[in-house]
PDB file of N, CA and C in Angstrom:
ATOM      1  N   MET A 813      21.913  16.556  19.521  1.00 50.00           N
ATOM      2  CA  MET A 813      21.185  16.424  18.270  1.00 50.00           C
ATOM      3  C   MET A 813      21.071  14.942  17.918  1.00 50.00           C
ATOM      4  N   ALA A 814      19.874  14.502  17.595  1.00 58.00           N
ATOM      5  CA  ALA A 814      19.643  13.097  17.283  1.00 58.00           C
ATOM      6  C   ALA A 814      20.102  12.795  15.857  1.00 58.00           C
ATOM      7  N   GLU A 815      20.729  11.657  15.716  1.00 67.00           N
ATOM      8  CA  GLU A 815      21.170  11.249  14.384  1.00 67.00           C
ATOM      9  C   GLU A 815      20.007  10.646  13.618  1.00 67.00           C
ATOM     10  N   GLN A 816      19.901  10.986  12.353  1.00 65.00           N
ATOM     11  CA  GLN A 816      18.859  10.414  11.520  1.00 65.00           C
ATOM     12  C   GLN A 816      19.428   9.231  10.766  1.00 65.00           C
ATOM     13  N   GLU A 817      18.609   8.194  10.653  1.00 60.00           N
ATOM     14  CA  GLU A 817      19.036   7.019   9.891  1.00 60.00           C
ATOM     15  C   GLU A 817      18.990   7.357   8.409  1.00 60.00           C
ATOM     16  N   PRO A 818      19.957   6.856   7.643  1.00 57.00           N
ATOM     17  CA  PRO A 818      19.891   7.082   6.194  1.00 57.00           C
ATOM     18  C   PRO A 818      18.692   6.343   5.618  1.00 57.00           C
ATOM     19  N   PRO A 819      18.148   6.819   4.509  1.00 58.00           N
ATOM     20  CA  PRO A 819      17.008   6.125   3.905  1.00 58.00           C
ATOM     21  C   PRO A 819      17.373   4.672   3.602  1.00 58.00           C
ATOM     22  N   LYS A 820      16.426   3.787   3.855  1.00 59.00           N
ATOM     23  CA  LYS A 820      16.676   2.364   3.597  1.00 59.00           C
ATOM     24  C   LYS A 820      16.754   2.146   2.096  1.00 59.00           C
ATOM     25  N   ARG A 821      17.777   1.472   1.695  1.00 55.00           N
ATOM     26  CA  ARG A 821      18.020   1.246   0.275  1.00 55.00           C
ATOM     27  C   ARG A 821      17.835  -0.240   0.003  1.00 55.00           C
ATOM     28  N   THR A 822      16.920  -0.568  -0.878  1.00 58.00           N
ATOM     29  CA  THR A 822      16.730  -1.957  -1.264  1.00 58.00           C
ATOM     30  C   THR A 822      16.871  -2.059  -2.768  1.00 58.00           C
ATOM     31  N   ASP A 823      17.030  -3.262  -3.236  1.00 59.00           N
ATOM     32  CA  ASP A 823      17.173  -3.480  -4.675  1.00 59.00           C
ATOM     33  C   ASP A 823      15.843  -3.817  -5.332  1.00 59.00           C
ATOM     34  N   GLU A 824      14.746  -3.654  -4.589  1.00 62.00           N
ATOM     35  CA  GLU A 824      13.436  -3.939  -5.157  1.00 62.00           C
ATOM     36  C   GLU A 824      13.080  -2.885  -6.194  1.00 62.00           C
ATOM     37  N   PRO A 825      12.391  -3.282  -7.271  1.00 61.00           N
ATOM     38  CA  PRO A 825      11.958  -2.283  -8.243  1.00 61.00           C
ATOM     39  C   PRO A 825      10.978  -1.319  -7.584  1.00 61.00           C
ATOM     40  N   GLY A 826      11.178  -0.048  -7.811  1.00 58.00           N
ATOM     41  CA  GLY A 826      10.282   0.946  -7.253  1.00 58.00           C
ATOM     42  C   GLY A 826      10.635   1.370  -5.849  1.00 58.00           C
ATOM     43  N   SER A 827      11.751   0.907  -5.307  1.00 62.00           N
ATOM     44  CA  SER A 827      12.110   1.248  -3.934  1.00 62.00           C
ATOM     45  C   SER A 827      12.443   2.722  -3.783  1.00 62.00           C
ATOM     46  N   GLU A 828      12.766   3.394  -4.877  1.00 75.00           N
ATOM     47  CA  GLU A 828      13.095   4.809  -4.806  1.00 75.00           C
ATOM     48  C   GLU A 828      11.848   5.682  -4.895  1.00 75.00           C
ATOM     49  N   LEU A 829      10.679   5.057  -5.100  1.00 77.00           N
ATOM     50  CA  LEU A 829       9.440   5.803  -5.262  1.00 77.00           C
ATOM     51  C   LEU A 829       8.794   6.110  -3.922  1.00 77.00           C
ATOM     52  N   GLY A 830       7.949   7.109  -3.905  1.00 91.00           N
ATOM     53  CA  GLY A 830       7.190   7.449  -2.710  1.00 91.00           C
ATOM     54  C   GLY A 830       6.069   6.444  -2.483  1.00 91.00           C
ATOM     55  N   GLU A 831       5.430   6.556  -1.341  1.00 91.00           N
ATOM     56  CA  GLU A 831       4.362   5.615  -0.979  1.00 91.00           C
ATOM     57  C   GLU A 831       3.216   5.636  -1.980  1.00 91.00           C
ATOM     58  N   THR A 832       2.790   6.814  -2.395  1.00 91.00           N
ATOM     59  CA  THR A 832       1.676   6.921  -3.341  1.00 91.00           C
ATOM     60  C   THR A 832       2.041   6.290  -4.678  1.00 91.00           C
ATOM     61  N   ALA A 833       3.254   6.518  -5.131  1.00 90.00           N
ATOM     62  CA  ALA A 833       3.688   5.944  -6.407  1.00 90.00           C
ATOM     63  C   ALA A 833       3.738   4.424  -6.327  1.00 90.00           C
ATOM     64  N   ARG A 834       4.179   3.884  -5.191  1.00 91.00           N
ATOM     65  CA  ARG A 834       4.200   2.423  -5.032  1.00 91.00           C
ATOM     66  C   ARG A 834       2.789   1.856  -5.046  1.00 91.00           C
ATOM     67  N   GLN A 835       1.851   2.547  -4.422  1.00 92.00           N
ATOM     68  CA  GLN A 835       0.466   2.078  -4.409  1.00 92.00           C
ATOM     69  C   GLN A 835      -0.136   2.126  -5.803  1.00 92.00           C
ATOM     70  N   MET A 836       0.168   3.169  -6.553  1.00 92.00           N
ATOM     71  CA  MET A 836      -0.345   3.262  -7.924  1.00 92.00           C
ATOM     72  C   MET A 836       0.243   2.160  -8.797  1.00 92.00           C
ATOM     73  N   ARG A 837       1.521   1.883  -8.608  1.00 92.00           N
ATOM     74  CA  ARG A 837       2.156   0.821  -9.380  1.00 92.00           C
ATOM     75  C   ARG A 837       1.551  -0.539  -9.031  1.00 92.00           C
ATOM     76  N   ALA A 838       1.230  -0.754  -7.769  1.00 94.00           N
ATOM     77  CA  ALA A 838       0.624  -2.014  -7.350  1.00 94.00           C
ATOM     78  C   ALA A 838      -0.791  -2.160  -7.915  1.00 94.00           C
ATOM     79  N   ALA A 839      -1.503  -1.040  -8.102  1.00 95.00           N
ATOM     80  CA  ALA A 839      -2.875  -1.072  -8.601  1.00 95.00           C
ATOM     81  C   ALA A 839      -2.946  -1.078 -10.125  1.00 95.00           C
ATOM     82  N   GLU A 840      -1.830  -0.927 -10.784  1.00 95.00           N
ATOM     83  CA  GLU A 840      -1.809  -0.799 -12.242  1.00 95.00           C
ATOM     84  C   GLU A 840      -2.530  -1.934 -12.984  1.00 95.00           C
ATOM     85  N   PRO A 841      -2.337  -3.204 -12.617  1.00 94.00           N
ATOM     86  CA  PRO A 841      -3.056  -4.265 -13.354  1.00 94.00           C
ATOM     87  C   PRO A 841      -4.573  -4.136 -13.238  1.00 94.00           C
ATOM     88  N   TYR A 842      -5.058  -3.720 -12.071  1.00 95.00           N
ATOM     89  CA  TYR A 842      -6.495  -3.581 -11.870  1.00 95.00           C
ATOM     90  C   TYR A 842      -7.038  -2.394 -12.648  1.00 95.00           C
ATOM     91  N   ILE A 843      -6.312  -1.296 -12.657  1.00 94.00           N
ATOM     92  CA  ILE A 843      -6.730  -0.116 -13.409  1.00 94.00           C
ATOM     93  C   ILE A 843      -6.777  -0.439 -14.896  1.00 94.00           C
ATOM     94  N   SER A 844      -5.786  -1.176 -15.371  1.00 95.00           N
ATOM     95  CA  SER A 844      -5.742  -1.565 -16.778  1.00 95.00           C
ATOM     96  C   SER A 844      -6.941  -2.434 -17.138  1.00 95.00           C
ATOM     97  N   ALA A 845      -7.289  -3.372 -16.270  1.00 95.00           N
ATOM     98  CA  ALA A 845      -8.415  -4.257 -16.535  1.00 95.00           C
ATOM     99  C   ALA A 845      -9.727  -3.469 -16.609  1.00 95.00           C
ATOM    100  N   VAL A 846      -9.898  -2.497 -15.725  1.00 95.00           N
ATOM    101  CA  VAL A 846     -11.102  -1.669 -15.739  1.00 95.00           C
ATOM    102  C   VAL A 846     -11.193  -0.896 -17.039  1.00 95.00           C
ATOM    103  N   TRP A 847     -10.080  -0.318 -17.492  1.00 93.00           N
ATOM    104  CA  TRP A 847     -10.126   0.466 -18.730  1.00 93.00           C
ATOM    105  C   TRP A 847     -10.418  -0.425 -19.934  1.00 93.00           C
ATOM    106  N   LYS A 848      -9.972  -1.678 -19.898  1.00 95.00           N
ATOM    107  CA  LYS A 848     -10.280  -2.599 -21.003  1.00 95.00           C
ATOM    108  C   LYS A 848     -11.780  -2.897 -21.036  1.00 95.00           C
ATOM    109  N   LEU A 849     -12.378  -3.035 -19.848  1.00 94.00           N
ATOM    110  CA  LEU A 849     -13.819  -3.285 -19.791  1.00 94.00           C
ATOM    111  C   LEU A 849     -14.608  -2.055 -20.255  1.00 94.00           C
ATOM    112  N   VAL A 850     -14.149  -0.874 -19.869  1.00 93.00           N
ATOM    113  CA  VAL A 850     -14.844   0.360 -20.254  1.00 93.00           C
ATOM    114  C   VAL A 850     -14.748   0.552 -21.766  1.00 93.00           C
ATOM    115  N   GLY A 851     -13.569   0.267 -22.304  1.00 84.00           N
ATOM    116  CA  GLY A 851     -13.350   0.452 -23.740  1.00 84.00           C
ATOM    117  C   GLY A 851     -14.098  -0.546 -24.535  1.00 84.00           C
TER     118      GLY A 851
END
């Protein structure tokens, strides 16, 4: 049976989030700017 590596643990903010959540967090400033223009 192959051993699985434990999940990589970093101290970066958002490191416990999934890939999609990290991408959404990275896009947050752009999404906010668009909503300000729409409003």
